Amino acid sequence: MRYLIAVLGLILFSFQVNGQLYMAQNGEVSFFSKTPLEDIDALNKQVGSIINTDNNEVAVQMRVTNFVFPNKLMQEHFNENYLESDKFPSATFKGKIRESVDLKVPGTYSVTAAGSATIHGVTRSIEIKGTIVSTGDQISLNCQFDIKLVDYKIDIPKIVFAKIAEVIRVSSKINYVKK
Amino acid sequence: MKAKILFLFGMLHAAQLLGQDDLLNMLNQEDAKKTTYTQATFKGTRFINGQTVETIAKKHLNFWISHRFGALNSGFMDNFLGLDEAKIRLGLEYGISDVWLVGMGRSTIEKTYDFYSKYKVLRQSNAMPITLTMYGSLATNTMPTGYTLPSGNMMRYENNLQRQTYMGQLLIARKFTDKLSLQIMPTVLHNNKVESVYFDNNLYSLGMGGRYKLTNRLSLSAEYYKNIVDTQNFLETSGTPYPYQDSFSIGFDIETGGHVFQLHFTNSKGMIEKHFISQTTGTWANADIFYGFNMARTFSFEPDKKNKK
């Protein structure tokens, strides 16, 4: 019985220690494609993300269908033809912050997250540089990185090739709350 | 021993929480609680002649150009297999909201103006098996009175009210897989004036349609309307066979950025419900069918956020 209490205590303790999570439900991820013919931008305001500040691991998950385009036909093509969101409904990132920073301590940190991104069913290792501002209870993350469409087997037909950039600039702004 | 196992279990549990995959799993669990709507049940707001459950996005405008050439069996020398003649419908439709559109058009056939509205009542999602759209239209015939219909009957109008035809439809569709979508459409059509006393002012019809995506940009679509008419009774009372057929159309949708092209064969020459449901004279058996195409161009009036910056 004494052991049991000790074990239960340990489990609780482990929850506390390893469960230092910061969560976001309404993070924003946008992307921008720029060509001489056409600028295309889309914004997803329903991005979920978690940071575990004890080991500085990060996970990001978003639904492809939640990207909003000013032109709805473009949005449909994006889902139906390019990202095939029926087959691959979500895009994810999981990784670890390289720097040994304690994000529970208020401050501004320049960080690099190394991990793998899954888009259009293709998983690739990726490194993302960003800035984290922590107030202790809240963390906000800002980052920008480039995605090469061929890397993720996103096929652009020749007829619209000139309108869609080969490299897409992705920006992300996520505000986390301590759980 | 038992305690040791429990202890190990506790450690494992703690170790599990550390994994990156578990962070992702947590996010996936959160995400699964949200409602997700099915997108793009059909490519366009129309199958071939009839409407699909799709409406267009808010502040978007569709411009439709529809053509039907002459009958395939009208002869090569006489009519170049029908390509010598064409019937046209020009149409515009505008999205008042993401689920509500209004539209109008003008058809060559019977010089008819049509006005319509579609409203999406239910959207297919992880909680709802179907999409339901209500569709109503008004068709106004502006032919000079006393013209001959394809059935051979003479149509005379005494006032403008007689020139109106009303149509109501329930469009019920389900996207079964990313490739296959099917739709049924119970229909009621009311002509204020019919061509002879043997016709009923109300016509009931059950439409069925579907599309199968062959590639991302090419799909096969077909639609059929089964009219509920007692043709035997018509023959007995009027002494002539019922002159109209059920409408069947089959074709391809080809999508390029911003445009939808629909190429098809149909036994209906008309492109609005009054004409293709209640006044189809061609039969597939006699090759009395028409080659045609629809073209839709979408314009967006939604301001581009990037341009504002």
XYZ file of C-alpha atoms in Angstrom:
488
model
C 0.000 0.000 0.000
C 2.828 2.320 0.910
C 4.446 1.459 -2.399
C 1.214 2.137 -4.214
C 0.991 5.616 -2.731
C 4.598 6.202 -3.615
C 3.948 5.072 -7.186
C 0.812 7.167 -7.489
C 2.751 10.091 -6.128
C 5.461 9.439 -8.655
C 2.936 9.314 -11.486
C 1.398 12.566 -10.353
C 4.857 14.022 -9.968
C 5.833 12.875 -13.439
C 2.674 14.485 -14.801
C 3.601 17.697 -13.144
C 7.175 17.651 -14.314
C 6.616 16.443 -17.830
C 3.216 17.976 -18.211
C 4.458 21.563 -18.288
C 2.600 22.246 -21.495
C 1.736 25.431 -23.308
C -1.127 25.048 -25.735
C -2.584 27.045 -28.631
C -5.870 26.410 -30.468
C -6.105 29.447 -32.695
C -2.612 29.906 -34.016
C -2.179 31.608 -37.373
C -0.267 30.215 -40.301
C -0.240 32.019 -43.616
C 1.558 31.516 -46.874
C 2.426 33.753 -49.728
C 3.237 32.923 -53.319
C 4.651 35.692 -55.442
C 5.086 35.626 -59.201
C 5.057 38.448 -61.746
C 1.582 37.289 -62.845
C -0.187 36.809 -59.560
C 0.254 37.120 -55.796
C -1.576 34.468 -53.818
C -2.005 34.466 -50.078
C -3.989 32.338 -47.664
C -4.464 32.342 -43.916
C -5.328 29.568 -41.465
C -6.509 30.859 -38.085
C -7.243 27.478 -36.505
C -3.803 26.056 -36.002
C -3.259 23.867 -32.952
C 0.111 23.666 -31.255
C 1.751 22.473 -28.044
C 5.135 23.296 -26.524
C 6.484 21.123 -23.728
C 8.807 23.501 -21.900
C 10.553 20.714 -20.000
C 12.196 19.219 -23.028
C 11.366 22.059 -25.453
C 9.490 19.796 -27.828
C 6.973 21.356 -30.198
C 4.071 19.966 -32.194
C 1.945 21.888 -34.702
C -1.143 20.607 -36.457
C -3.525 22.284 -38.894
C -6.328 21.325 -41.241
C -5.562 22.102 -44.846
C -9.216 22.981 -45.478
C -9.000 25.813 -42.931
C -6.790 27.935 -45.184
C -8.893 30.865 -46.367
C -8.168 32.475 -49.728
C -9.666 35.769 -50.950
C -10.671 33.890 -54.104
C -12.821 30.891 -53.219
C -12.185 29.148 -56.505
C -8.481 29.254 -55.703
C -9.293 27.788 -52.294
C -11.168 24.948 -53.949
C -8.315 24.269 -56.361
C -5.836 24.373 -53.486
C -7.800 21.686 -51.642
C -8.982 19.617 -54.580
C -6.027 19.703 -56.948
C -2.848 20.679 -55.163
C -2.974 19.636 -51.490
C -5.626 16.925 -52.057
C -7.119 17.572 -48.639
C -9.584 14.672 -48.902
C -6.618 12.308 -48.929
C -4.285 14.345 -46.714
C -6.495 16.401 -44.391
C -3.830 17.850 -42.125
C -0.364 19.340 -42.187
C 1.854 18.814 -39.157
C 5.223 19.656 -37.659
C 6.922 17.932 -34.764
C 10.323 18.834 -33.479
C 12.566 20.057 -30.725
C 14.007 23.447 -29.959
C 17.797 23.179 -30.301
C 18.792 25.874 -27.819
C 18.668 25.032 -24.149
C 16.350 27.819 -23.076
C 13.842 27.767 -20.257
C 10.711 29.188 -21.827
C 8.978 29.398 -18.447
C 11.300 32.283 -17.651
C 10.015 35.561 -19.117
C 12.129 36.913 -21.948
C 12.717 36.996 -25.678
C 14.488 34.066 -27.271
C 15.810 33.375 -30.737
C 15.269 29.698 -31.329
C 15.729 27.029 -33.957
C 13.363 24.083 -34.078
C 14.569 20.958 -35.844
C 12.139 18.218 -36.701
C 9.925 16.897 -39.444
C 7.088 18.464 -41.370
C 4.320 16.471 -43.027
C 2.492 18.186 -45.884
C 0.498 16.491 -48.663
C 1.375 13.130 -47.070
C 5.124 13.704 -47.509
C 7.324 13.896 -44.415
C 10.615 15.762 -44.594
C 13.087 16.955 -42.014
C 13.067 20.695 -41.645
C 14.687 23.405 -39.560
C 12.716 26.504 -38.622
C 14.155 29.685 -37.128
C 11.890 31.817 -35.023
C 11.452 34.177 -32.116
C 9.732 33.313 -28.871
C 8.489 35.879 -26.388
C 7.559 34.442 -23.014
C 5.749 36.155 -20.170
C 5.862 33.047 -18.016
C 2.153 32.252 -18.391
C 1.998 32.929 -22.090
C 4.336 32.259 -24.958
C 4.140 33.783 -28.393
C 5.986 32.332 -31.328
C 6.829 34.050 -34.605
C 8.565 32.320 -37.456
C 9.012 32.341 -41.203
C 10.309 29.657 -43.493
C 10.205 28.566 -47.120
C 8.577 25.474 -48.546
C 9.573 24.094 -51.920
C 6.516 22.594 -53.613
C 8.428 19.766 -55.349
C 9.759 18.601 -51.968
C 6.226 17.724 -50.950
C 5.164 16.329 -54.347
C 2.713 19.178 -54.890
C 2.107 19.149 -58.609
C 1.330 22.378 -60.407
C -0.012 21.922 -63.949
C 1.812 23.788 -66.718
C -1.221 25.912 -67.534
C -1.081 27.687 -64.161
C 2.634 27.163 -63.575
C 3.492 30.815 -64.178
C 0.969 31.934 -61.572
C 2.181 29.840 -58.647
C 5.666 30.258 -57.173
C 7.903 27.199 -56.806
C 8.924 28.283 -53.333
C 6.226 29.390 -50.919
C 6.958 31.673 -47.982
C 5.177 30.446 -44.833
C 4.673 32.721 -41.814
C 3.407 31.640 -38.461
C 2.225 33.484 -35.389
C 1.060 31.340 -32.488
C 0.073 32.422 -28.986
C 0.280 29.724 -26.320
C -1.341 29.618 -22.917
C 0.016 27.613 -19.995
C -2.115 24.518 -19.355
C 6.768 -7.128 -7.357
C 3.393 -5.691 -8.097
C 4.580 -2.351 -6.860
C 7.621 -2.572 -9.098
C 5.426 -3.197 -12.120
C 3.267 -0.273 -11.176
C 6.381 1.798 -10.683
C 7.643 0.845 -14.117
C 4.220 1.600 -15.529
C 4.382 5.002 -13.922
C 7.797 5.638 -15.430
C 6.579 4.493 -18.835
C 3.605 6.757 -18.542
C 5.863 9.655 -17.769
C 8.177 8.733 -20.620
C 5.195 8.538 -22.979
C 4.232 12.088 -22.285
C 7.645 13.217 -23.390
C 7.251 11.944 -26.961
C 6.666 14.378 -29.793
C 4.103 12.046 -31.291
C 2.027 12.312 -28.176
C 1.978 16.055 -28.437
C 0.654 15.552 -31.977
C -1.859 12.982 -30.770
C -3.144 15.449 -28.230
C -3.596 18.011 -30.990
C -5.365 15.462 -33.184
C -7.767 14.653 -30.365
C -8.571 18.336 -29.965
C -9.018 18.664 -33.707
C -11.372 15.688 -33.951
C -13.893 17.565 -31.773
C -14.306 20.290 -34.392
C -16.922 20.110 -37.146
C -15.399 19.692 -40.563
C -17.462 20.390 -43.635
C -17.198 18.451 -46.855
C -15.841 20.578 -49.657
C -16.583 20.612 -53.375
C -19.270 17.951 -53.676
C -19.477 19.065 -57.305
C -17.229 21.221 -59.457
C -19.905 23.568 -60.635
C -23.293 24.968 -59.684
C -24.775 22.945 -62.572
C -24.578 19.330 -63.653
C -25.379 19.769 -67.320
C -28.857 21.273 -67.538
C -29.966 21.092 -63.929
C -28.494 22.518 -60.756
C -26.229 20.888 -58.195
C -26.294 21.541 -54.451
C -23.326 23.879 -54.852
C -23.700 27.586 -54.337
C -20.943 30.095 -54.974
C -18.931 31.949 -52.372
C -19.964 35.352 -51.068
C -19.227 38.235 -53.444
C -18.358 35.871 -56.273
C -19.993 36.141 -59.673
C -20.392 33.337 -62.190
C -20.919 34.035 -65.854
C -22.437 31.097 -67.706
C -22.469 30.634 -71.463
C -24.388 27.548 -72.544
C -24.773 26.248 -76.085
C -26.774 23.405 -77.555
C -26.216 22.584 -81.181
C -28.860 21.019 -83.436
C -29.829 17.349 -83.378
C -27.118 14.835 -84.280
C -29.543 13.064 -86.620
C -30.412 16.223 -88.593
C -28.117 15.222 -91.459
C -24.563 15.973 -92.516
C -25.273 17.940 -95.704
C -28.380 19.668 -94.368
C -27.224 20.657 -90.938
C -23.569 19.496 -90.454
C -24.747 17.024 -87.776
C -26.443 19.856 -85.937
C -23.479 22.228 -85.763
C -25.126 24.638 -88.222
C -27.545 25.829 -85.573
C -27.244 26.667 -81.927
C -29.426 27.590 -79.003
C -27.859 29.743 -76.328
C -28.459 30.619 -72.734
C -26.510 33.447 -71.109
C -26.590 33.571 -67.346
C -25.216 35.371 -64.332
C -25.259 34.212 -60.747
C -24.015 35.990 -57.646
C -23.272 34.796 -54.127
C -25.099 36.924 -51.544
C -23.551 34.751 -48.847
C -21.544 31.544 -48.896
C -24.800 29.549 -48.850
C -27.194 31.759 -50.825
C -27.041 32.714 -54.483
C -29.329 34.516 -56.891
C -29.169 34.262 -60.647
C -30.809 35.132 -63.916
C -30.525 34.110 -67.513
C -31.917 34.471 -70.991
C -32.524 31.520 -73.280
C -32.956 31.551 -77.033
C -35.638 28.901 -76.681
C -39.061 30.575 -76.405
C -37.172 33.856 -75.708
C -37.306 33.002 -72.034
C -35.936 34.966 -69.088
C -35.281 32.984 -65.931
C -34.712 34.146 -62.364
C -33.688 31.836 -59.566
C -32.331 31.492 -56.092
C -30.573 28.649 -54.284
C -30.088 28.326 -50.556
C -27.933 25.704 -48.865
C -29.862 24.547 -45.796
C -27.683 21.660 -44.617
C -24.010 21.073 -45.271
C -22.441 17.625 -45.275
C -19.932 17.322 -42.436
C -18.642 14.747 -39.971
C -21.989 15.167 -38.177
C -24.323 15.456 -41.199
C -24.548 12.828 -43.957
C -25.962 15.023 -46.741
C -26.048 18.480 -48.226
C -29.536 19.911 -48.788
C -30.152 22.917 -51.004
C -33.504 24.547 -51.793
C -33.895 25.867 -55.290
C -36.692 27.900 -56.795
C -37.027 29.546 -60.191
C -39.337 31.598 -62.335
C -39.313 31.417 -66.130
C -40.968 34.115 -68.228
C -41.784 33.385 -71.829
C -41.587 36.463 -74.112
C -42.501 34.840 -77.442
C -45.102 36.599 -79.583
C -48.389 34.875 -78.860
C -49.574 32.157 -81.220
C -46.395 30.249 -81.977
C -46.038 26.542 -82.623
C -44.389 24.335 -80.011
C -42.095 21.404 -80.970
C -45.004 19.119 -80.040
C -47.045 20.717 -82.827
C -49.461 22.503 -80.513
C -50.151 26.223 -80.869
C -49.484 28.348 -77.781
C -51.573 31.485 -77.264
C -51.269 33.867 -74.350
C -54.011 36.269 -73.286
C -52.055 37.985 -70.537
C -48.616 38.141 -68.983
C -49.501 35.964 -65.997
C -50.023 33.053 -68.362
C -46.426 33.365 -69.537
C -44.955 32.427 -66.139
C -43.650 29.034 -65.070
C -42.656 28.316 -61.475
C -40.330 25.569 -60.353
C -39.332 24.278 -56.941
C -36.676 21.700 -56.232
C -35.003 20.030 -53.285
C -31.407 19.150 -54.070
C -30.063 16.394 -51.842
C -26.476 15.285 -52.376
C -23.755 13.285 -50.732
C -20.068 13.137 -51.521
C -19.424 9.425 -50.973
C -15.713 9.442 -51.731
C -13.371 12.105 -53.010
C -14.311 10.884 -56.510
C -17.989 9.953 -56.332
C -20.867 12.329 -55.527
C -24.541 11.571 -56.089
C -27.633 13.749 -55.948
C -31.412 13.353 -56.106
C -33.783 16.200 -56.826
C -37.548 15.933 -56.298
C -39.101 18.576 -58.507
C -42.440 20.300 -58.959
C -43.040 22.521 -61.949
C -46.121 24.669 -62.490
C -47.077 26.174 -65.832
C -49.659 28.946 -65.564
C -50.839 28.012 -69.014
C -50.386 24.654 -70.696
C -50.503 23.965 -74.407
C -53.737 21.961 -74.395
C -56.418 20.809 -71.973
C -54.865 17.344 -71.820
C -51.810 18.615 -69.990
C -51.709 19.099 -66.251
C -50.515 22.489 -65.004
C -48.378 20.741 -62.400
C -45.610 18.401 -63.417
C -43.822 16.252 -60.858
C -40.439 14.829 -61.607
C -37.641 13.017 -59.790
C -34.148 13.886 -60.905
C -30.993 11.913 -60.283
C -27.446 12.929 -61.006
C -23.871 12.123 -60.222
C -20.279 12.801 -60.984
C -17.182 10.655 -60.942
C -13.780 12.305 -60.923
C -11.510 10.694 -63.482
C -8.565 12.962 -62.671
C -8.240 16.071 -60.524
C -9.387 18.254 -63.381
C -11.651 15.966 -65.374
C -14.878 14.379 -64.238
C -17.704 12.429 -65.802
C -21.215 13.587 -64.976
C -24.722 12.505 -65.846
C -28.269 13.445 -64.932
C -31.692 11.967 -65.527
C -35.173 13.264 -64.793
C -38.019 10.773 -64.446
C -41.249 12.638 -65.103
C -44.315 11.361 -63.276
C -46.844 11.497 -66.087
C -49.637 9.029 -66.872
C -48.831 8.685 -70.572
C -51.450 5.924 -71.037
C -54.174 8.216 -69.748
C -52.875 11.036 -71.958
C -53.104 8.767 -75.013
C -56.655 7.656 -74.139
C -58.028 11.125 -73.478
C -56.260 13.124 -76.180
C -55.897 10.418 -78.818
C -52.223 11.278 -79.391
C -49.126 9.920 -77.611
C -47.554 12.058 -74.909
C -45.119 14.206 -76.913
C -42.407 14.703 -74.298
C -39.573 12.498 -73.089
C -37.573 12.148 -69.902
C -34.356 14.106 -70.035
C -31.008 12.296 -69.938
C -27.641 13.982 -70.292
C -24.071 12.783 -69.972
C -20.816 14.673 -70.296
C -17.444 15.729 -69.031
C -16.458 18.598 -66.751
C -13.033 20.016 -67.504
C -11.629 22.466 -65.035
C -8.857 24.931 -65.661
C -8.016 27.717 -63.235
C -11.009 30.064 -63.104
C -13.057 28.256 -65.754
C -15.233 25.179 -65.856
C -15.953 23.670 -69.284
C -18.755 21.164 -69.587
C -19.034 19.155 -72.801
C -21.993 16.854 -73.141
C -24.671 15.038 -75.077
C -28.305 15.462 -74.085
C -31.729 14.747 -75.540
C -32.938 18.128 -74.224
C -32.501 21.267 -76.215
C -33.453 23.574 -73.362
C -31.184 24.652 -70.544
C -33.699 25.679 -67.893
C -36.036 23.381 -65.971
C -39.174 24.387 -67.852
C -37.561 23.380 -71.129
C -35.488 20.339 -70.287
C -37.814 18.708 -67.755
C -41.198 19.401 -69.290
C -40.449 19.995 -72.998
C -37.822 17.442 -74.036
C -38.724 15.975 -77.430
C -35.542 14.175 -78.457
C -34.911 10.492 -77.802
C -31.585 8.753 -77.384
C -32.867 5.750 -79.334
C -33.258 7.845 -82.521
C -29.969 9.718 -81.989
C -32.207 12.747 -81.639
C -29.672 14.209 -79.264
C -27.777 17.436 -79.022
C -24.118 18.138 -78.535
C -23.540 21.081 -76.241
C -21.215 22.876 -73.922
C -21.400 25.115 -70.890
C -18.670 27.494 -69.879
C -18.494 29.140 -66.492
C -16.142 31.918 -65.542
C -15.906 32.947 -61.893
C -15.074 36.490 -60.833
C -14.216 37.384 -57.251
C -15.289 40.706 -55.778
C -13.750 39.838 -52.424
C -11.047 42.447 -51.780
C -7.550 40.984 -51.751
C -6.003 41.522 -48.325
C -2.499 41.779 -49.723
C -3.485 44.619 -52.012
C -4.749 46.660 -49.075
C -1.442 46.526 -47.258
